[in-house]
Amino acid sequence: MAKLIVNRLIQLVFVIIVVSTLLFVLMRASGDPVSVLYGDIDNETRLKLRRELGFDDPLIVQYARFWRDLLIPKVDARGNWRWFDFGDSLRARRPAMQVVLDNLGNTVQLAVVSLALAVVVGIPLGIFSALTRGLPSVFFMLMALILQSTPSFFLGIILVLIFAVQLRILPPFGYGTPAHFILPAICLAGFPMARLARLMRSALLDVMSMDYIRTARAKGLSNSMVVIRHALRNAMIPIVTAIGLDIAFLLSGSVIIENLFAWPGIGRQLVTSTFTRDYNVVQAIVFIVAIWIVLAFLLVDIAYKWIDPRIKYD
């Protein structure tokens, strides 16, 4: 297990190098960085800013300085430590990474609530549908299929119209109370919940048809003991994969939901910063999301190993 974690952390370093290099290249490939950052300004000011910001230096010097700012912490003129420095936000006039970290907590809160909702509802529904026959099983799987096929923004609009506009029992947008979590969490959890339910049903039905399950029943174990002791553990491997993908999706895919419900997270910050050309903040958000995705897959690999110790990683 320790070797696996070390290997994945080494891969994380390579991913950070690749993502950071792409950010550096894209920033310069999109045109004059000063024009991108400051918009239409006169030529004299542009030349002055290029000289002050170091864009007149050779590209290799700029690349070395880019990595120095990322890797070496420093104290700015206001006495604050700067880590993973992408420069200042042009709107907030503060370090771009600090602006992102201020909003990251809100996004993580929403992602955790959404993931918990998807797991707590989706997996039991899948188990129930696999172990029962008849109309309830068909109904739940049909509802899961509809939910999985419905775009999250459309689901959000419908929920706001019903619960906020017509019934007036939930706030339509905003942040601050537990009630504000309900509608965005349902929208964000809709697709993962439906996928987990269908995947759990399919995986459990496959496992229940295996020979060792018939052997367990022949030994006199009750159906519930067969499911708990032998079937669920083996059926959980594809579920763990799906949950790992959902962890990555919930952070990076929250852009639409956060804007729809005016949720103050990094998804909303990403859209605002893109429209205002605050590309230092955009770079910092992309950097954080890339690290989040790699860590999510590391958790998946660890969970694989815990569920089935026979799994080998090269």
Coordinates of C-alpha atoms in Angstrom, one line a residue:
M1 CA 0.0 0.0 0.0
A2 CA 2.8 2.4 0.9
K3 CA 4.5 1.7 -2.5
L4 CA 1.2 2.5 -4.3
I5 CA 0.8 5.8 -2.4
V6 CA 4.4 6.8 -3.2
N7 CA 3.9 5.9 -6.9
R8 CA 0.7 7.9 -7.1
L9 CA 2.3 10.9 -5.4
I10 CA 5.1 10.8 -7.9
Q11 CA 2.5 10.8 -10.7
L12 CA 0.9 13.8 -8.9
V13 CA 4.2 15.7 -9.3
F14 CA 4.3 14.9 -13.0
V15 CA 0.7 16.0 -13.4
I16 CA 1.4 19.3 -11.7
I17 CA 4.4 19.9 -13.9
V18 CA 2.4 19.2 -17.1
V19 CA -0.7 21.2 -16.0
S20 CA 1.5 24.2 -14.9
T21 CA 3.5 24.1 -18.1
L22 CA 0.3 24.1 -20.2
L23 CA -1.0 27.0 -18.2
F24 CA 2.2 28.9 -18.9
V25 CA 2.1 28.1 -22.6
L26 CA -1.6 28.9 -23.0
M27 CA -1.3 32.2 -21.3
R28 CA 1.3 33.3 -23.8
A29 CA -0.2 31.5 -26.8
S30 CA -3.5 33.5 -26.4
G31 CA -1.7 36.7 -27.4
D32 CA 0.2 39.5 -25.7
P33 CA -0.2 38.7 -21.9
V34 CA -0.4 42.4 -21.1
S35 CA -3.3 42.9 -23.5
V36 CA -5.0 39.7 -22.2
L37 CA -4.6 40.9 -18.6
Y38 CA -5.3 44.6 -18.9
G39 CA -7.4 44.9 -22.1
D40 CA -7.1 48.0 -24.4
I41 CA -4.4 50.3 -23.2
D42 CA -2.2 52.8 -25.0
N43 CA 1.1 51.5 -26.5
E44 CA 3.4 53.4 -24.0
T45 CA 1.6 51.9 -21.0
R46 CA 1.7 48.4 -22.6
L47 CA 5.5 48.7 -23.1
K48 CA 5.9 49.9 -19.6
L49 CA 3.8 47.0 -18.1
R50 CA 5.6 44.4 -20.3
R51 CA 8.9 45.6 -18.9
E52 CA 7.7 45.8 -15.3
L53 CA 6.0 42.3 -15.4
G54 CA 9.0 40.7 -17.1
F55 CA 7.3 39.8 -20.4
D56 CA 10.3 41.4 -22.3
D57 CA 12.6 38.7 -21.0
P58 CA 13.4 35.5 -23.0
L59 CA 10.8 32.8 -22.7
I60 CA 13.1 30.4 -20.8
V61 CA 13.7 33.2 -18.2
Q62 CA 9.9 33.7 -17.9
Y63 CA 9.4 29.9 -17.5
A64 CA 12.1 29.7 -14.8
R65 CA 10.5 32.7 -12.9
F66 CA 7.1 31.0 -13.3
W67 CA 8.4 27.9 -11.5
R68 CA 10.3 29.9 -8.9
D69 CA 7.0 31.7 -7.9
L70 CA 5.2 28.4 -7.8
L71 CA 7.7 26.4 -5.8
I72 CA 9.5 28.9 -3.5
P73 CA 7.3 30.6 -0.9
K74 CA 8.0 34.3 -0.3
V75 CA 6.8 37.2 1.8
D76 CA 5.1 40.0 -0.1
A77 CA 5.2 43.8 0.7
R78 CA 2.3 43.4 3.0
G79 CA 4.0 40.8 5.1
N80 CA 1.9 37.8 3.9
W81 CA 3.4 34.5 2.9
R82 CA 2.6 33.6 -0.7
W83 CA 2.5 29.9 -1.7
F84 CA 2.0 28.6 -5.3
D85 CA 2.0 32.2 -6.5
F86 CA 0.2 32.9 -9.7
G87 CA 0.3 36.7 -9.2
D88 CA -2.4 39.1 -8.0
S89 CA -6.0 39.0 -8.9
L90 CA -6.7 42.0 -11.1
R91 CA -10.2 42.5 -9.5
A92 CA -9.5 41.7 -5.8
R93 CA -6.0 43.1 -5.8
R94 CA -4.9 40.1 -3.6
P95 CA -2.9 37.0 -4.4
A96 CA -4.9 34.9 -6.9
M97 CA -4.3 31.7 -5.0
Q98 CA -5.7 33.3 -1.8
V99 CA -8.9 34.4 -3.7
V100 CA -9.4 30.8 -4.9
L101 CA -8.8 29.3 -1.5
D102 CA -11.3 31.7 0.1
N103 CA -14.0 30.2 -2.3
L104 CA -12.7 26.6 -2.3
G105 CA -14.3 25.8 1.1
N106 CA -17.8 26.6 -0.1
T107 CA -17.4 24.4 -3.2
V108 CA -16.0 21.5 -1.1
Q109 CA -18.9 21.8 1.3
L110 CA -21.4 21.5 -1.5
A111 CA -19.5 18.7 -3.1
V112 CA -19.4 16.7 0.1
V113 CA -23.1 17.1 0.8
S114 CA -23.9 16.1 -2.8
L115 CA -21.6 13.1 -2.8
A116 CA -23.1 11.9 0.6
L117 CA -26.6 12.3 -0.9
A118 CA -25.7 10.4 -4.0
V119 CA -24.1 7.5 -2.0
V120 CA -26.8 7.3 0.7
V121 CA -29.7 7.2 -1.8
G122 CA -28.2 5.7 -4.9
I123 CA -26.5 2.6 -3.5
P124 CA -29.5 1.4 -1.3
L125 CA -31.8 1.9 -4.3
G126 CA -29.5 -0.2 -6.5
I127 CA -29.4 -3.0 -3.9
F128 CA -33.1 -2.9 -3.4
S129 CA -33.8 -3.1 -7.2
A130 CA -31.3 -6.0 -7.6
L131 CA -32.9 -8.1 -4.7
T132 CA -36.5 -7.5 -5.6
R133 CA -38.6 -8.1 -8.6
G134 CA -41.7 -6.5 -9.9
L135 CA -43.1 -3.0 -10.3
P136 CA -41.0 -1.2 -7.5
S137 CA -37.7 -2.4 -9.1
V138 CA -38.8 -1.3 -12.6
F139 CA -40.1 2.0 -11.3
F140 CA -36.9 2.9 -9.4
M141 CA -34.7 2.0 -12.4
L142 CA -36.9 4.0 -14.8
M143 CA -36.7 7.0 -12.4
A144 CA -32.9 6.6 -12.3
L145 CA -32.7 6.5 -16.1
I146 CA -34.8 9.7 -16.4
L147 CA -32.7 11.4 -13.7
Q148 CA -29.4 10.3 -15.4
S149 CA -30.7 11.7 -18.7
T150 CA -31.7 15.1 -17.3
P151 CA -29.2 17.9 -17.6
S152 CA -28.4 19.4 -14.2
F153 CA -29.2 23.0 -15.1
F154 CA -32.7 21.9 -16.4
L155 CA -33.3 19.9 -13.2
G156 CA -32.2 23.0 -11.2
I157 CA -34.7 25.3 -13.1
I158 CA -37.5 22.8 -12.4
L159 CA -36.7 22.5 -8.7
V160 CA -36.5 26.3 -8.3
L161 CA -39.9 26.8 -10.0
I162 CA -41.5 24.1 -7.8
F163 CA -39.9 24.6 -4.4
A164 CA -38.9 28.3 -4.4
V165 CA -41.4 30.0 -6.7
Q166 CA -44.6 27.9 -6.3
L167 CA -44.3 26.4 -2.8
R168 CA -41.9 29.0 -1.4
I169 CA -40.4 26.5 1.1
L170 CA -36.8 26.7 -0.1
P171 CA -34.5 29.7 -1.0
P172 CA -34.0 29.9 -4.8
F173 CA -30.3 30.9 -4.5
G174 CA -27.7 32.2 -2.0
Y175 CA -25.6 30.7 0.8
G176 CA -25.6 30.8 4.5
T177 CA -28.1 28.3 6.0
P178 CA -28.7 24.6 5.7
A179 CA -31.7 25.2 3.5
H180 CA -29.5 26.8 0.9
F181 CA -27.8 23.5 0.4
I182 CA -30.9 21.5 -0.5
L183 CA -31.6 22.5 -4.1
P184 CA -28.0 22.8 -5.4
A185 CA -27.0 19.6 -3.7
I186 CA -29.9 17.7 -5.3
C187 CA -29.0 19.1 -8.7
L188 CA -25.3 18.2 -8.3
A189 CA -26.1 14.7 -6.9
G190 CA -28.8 13.8 -9.5
F191 CA -26.5 12.3 -12.1
P192 CA -24.1 10.5 -9.7
M193 CA -27.1 9.2 -7.7
A194 CA -28.8 7.7 -10.7
R195 CA -25.6 6.2 -12.1
L196 CA -24.7 4.6 -8.7
A197 CA -28.2 3.1 -8.4
R198 CA -28.0 1.5 -11.9
L199 CA -24.4 0.4 -11.5
M200 CA -25.1 -1.1 -8.1
R201 CA -28.0 -3.1 -9.4
S202 CA -26.1 -4.4 -12.5
A203 CA -23.0 -5.3 -10.4
L204 CA -25.0 -7.1 -7.7
L205 CA -27.0 -9.1 -10.2
D206 CA -23.7 -10.2 -11.9
V207 CA -22.2 -11.3 -8.6
M208 CA -25.4 -13.0 -7.4
S209 CA -25.1 -15.4 -10.4
M210 CA -21.6 -16.5 -9.6
D211 CA -20.9 -20.1 -8.5
Y212 CA -19.5 -19.1 -5.1
I213 CA -22.8 -17.5 -4.3
R214 CA -24.7 -20.7 -5.0
T215 CA -22.1 -22.6 -2.9
A216 CA -22.7 -20.2 0.0
R217 CA -26.5 -20.8 -0.3
A218 CA -25.9 -24.5 -0.5
K219 CA -24.1 -24.3 2.9
G220 CA -27.3 -23.0 4.4
L221 CA -26.6 -19.3 4.7
S222 CA -29.6 -17.0 4.6
N223 CA -30.0 -14.7 1.6
S224 CA -29.2 -11.6 3.6
M225 CA -26.0 -13.2 4.9
V226 CA -25.0 -14.2 1.4
V227 CA -25.5 -10.7 0.2
I228 CA -23.7 -9.0 3.1
R229 CA -20.8 -11.4 3.4
H230 CA -20.1 -12.5 -0.2
A231 CA -21.9 -10.4 -2.8
L232 CA -21.7 -6.7 -1.7
R233 CA -17.9 -6.6 -1.2
N234 CA -17.2 -8.0 -4.8
A235 CA -19.9 -5.8 -6.3
M236 CA -18.4 -2.7 -4.8
I237 CA -15.4 -2.5 -7.1
P238 CA -17.2 -0.7 -10.0
I239 CA -19.0 1.4 -7.4
V240 CA -15.7 2.6 -6.0
T241 CA -14.6 3.6 -9.5
A242 CA -17.8 5.5 -10.1
I243 CA -17.5 7.3 -6.7
G244 CA -13.9 8.3 -7.6
L245 CA -15.1 9.8 -10.9
D246 CA -17.9 11.5 -9.0
I247 CA -15.5 13.1 -6.6
A248 CA -13.6 14.6 -9.5
F249 CA -16.8 15.6 -11.3
L250 CA -18.4 17.3 -8.3
L251 CA -15.6 19.9 -8.0
S252 CA -14.9 20.5 -11.6
G253 CA -18.5 20.1 -12.7
S254 CA -20.0 22.6 -10.2
V255 CA -19.6 25.6 -12.6
I256 CA -23.2 25.5 -13.9
I257 CA -24.9 24.7 -10.6
E258 CA -22.9 27.4 -8.6
N259 CA -23.8 30.0 -11.2
L260 CA -27.5 28.9 -11.3
F261 CA -27.9 29.1 -7.5
A262 CA -25.4 32.1 -6.9
W263 CA -23.2 29.8 -4.8
P264 CA -20.0 31.5 -3.8
G265 CA -17.6 28.7 -4.9
I266 CA -14.7 28.3 -7.3
G267 CA -17.1 27.4 -10.2
R268 CA -18.8 30.7 -10.0
Q269 CA -15.4 32.4 -9.4
L270 CA -14.1 30.7 -12.6
V271 CA -16.9 32.2 -14.8
T272 CA -16.6 35.6 -13.2
S273 CA -12.8 35.7 -13.6
T274 CA -13.0 34.5 -17.2
F275 CA -15.4 37.3 -18.2
T276 CA -13.3 39.9 -16.4
R277 CA -10.0 38.6 -17.9
D278 CA -8.7 37.8 -14.4
Y279 CA -6.6 35.0 -15.8
N280 CA -4.3 34.8 -12.8
V281 CA -7.3 33.5 -10.8
V282 CA -8.3 31.2 -13.7
Q283 CA -4.9 29.6 -13.7
A284 CA -5.0 29.1 -9.9
I285 CA -8.5 27.4 -10.2
V286 CA -7.3 25.1 -13.0
F287 CA -4.2 24.2 -10.9
I288 CA -6.4 23.4 -7.8
V289 CA -8.9 21.3 -9.9
A290 CA -6.1 19.3 -11.5
I291 CA -4.6 18.4 -8.1
W292 CA -8.1 17.5 -6.8
I293 CA -8.7 15.1 -9.7
V294 CA -5.4 13.3 -9.2
L295 CA -6.0 12.9 -5.4
A296 CA -9.5 11.6 -6.2
F297 CA -8.0 8.8 -8.3
L298 CA -5.4 8.1 -5.6
L299 CA -8.3 7.5 -3.2
V300 CA -9.9 5.2 -5.7
D301 CA -6.7 3.1 -6.0
I302 CA -6.4 2.9 -2.2
A303 CA -10.1 1.8 -1.9
Y304 CA -9.5 -0.9 -4.6
K305 CA -6.6 -2.3 -2.6
W306 CA -8.7 -2.3 0.6
I307 CA -11.7 -4.0 -1.0
D308 CA -9.6 -6.6 -2.9
P309 CA -6.0 -7.1 -1.7
R310 CA -5.4 -9.4 -4.7
I311 CA -5.3 -6.4 -7.0
K312 CA -1.8 -5.7 -8.2
Y313 CA -0.5 -2.3 -9.6
D314 CA 2.5 -2.3 -11.9

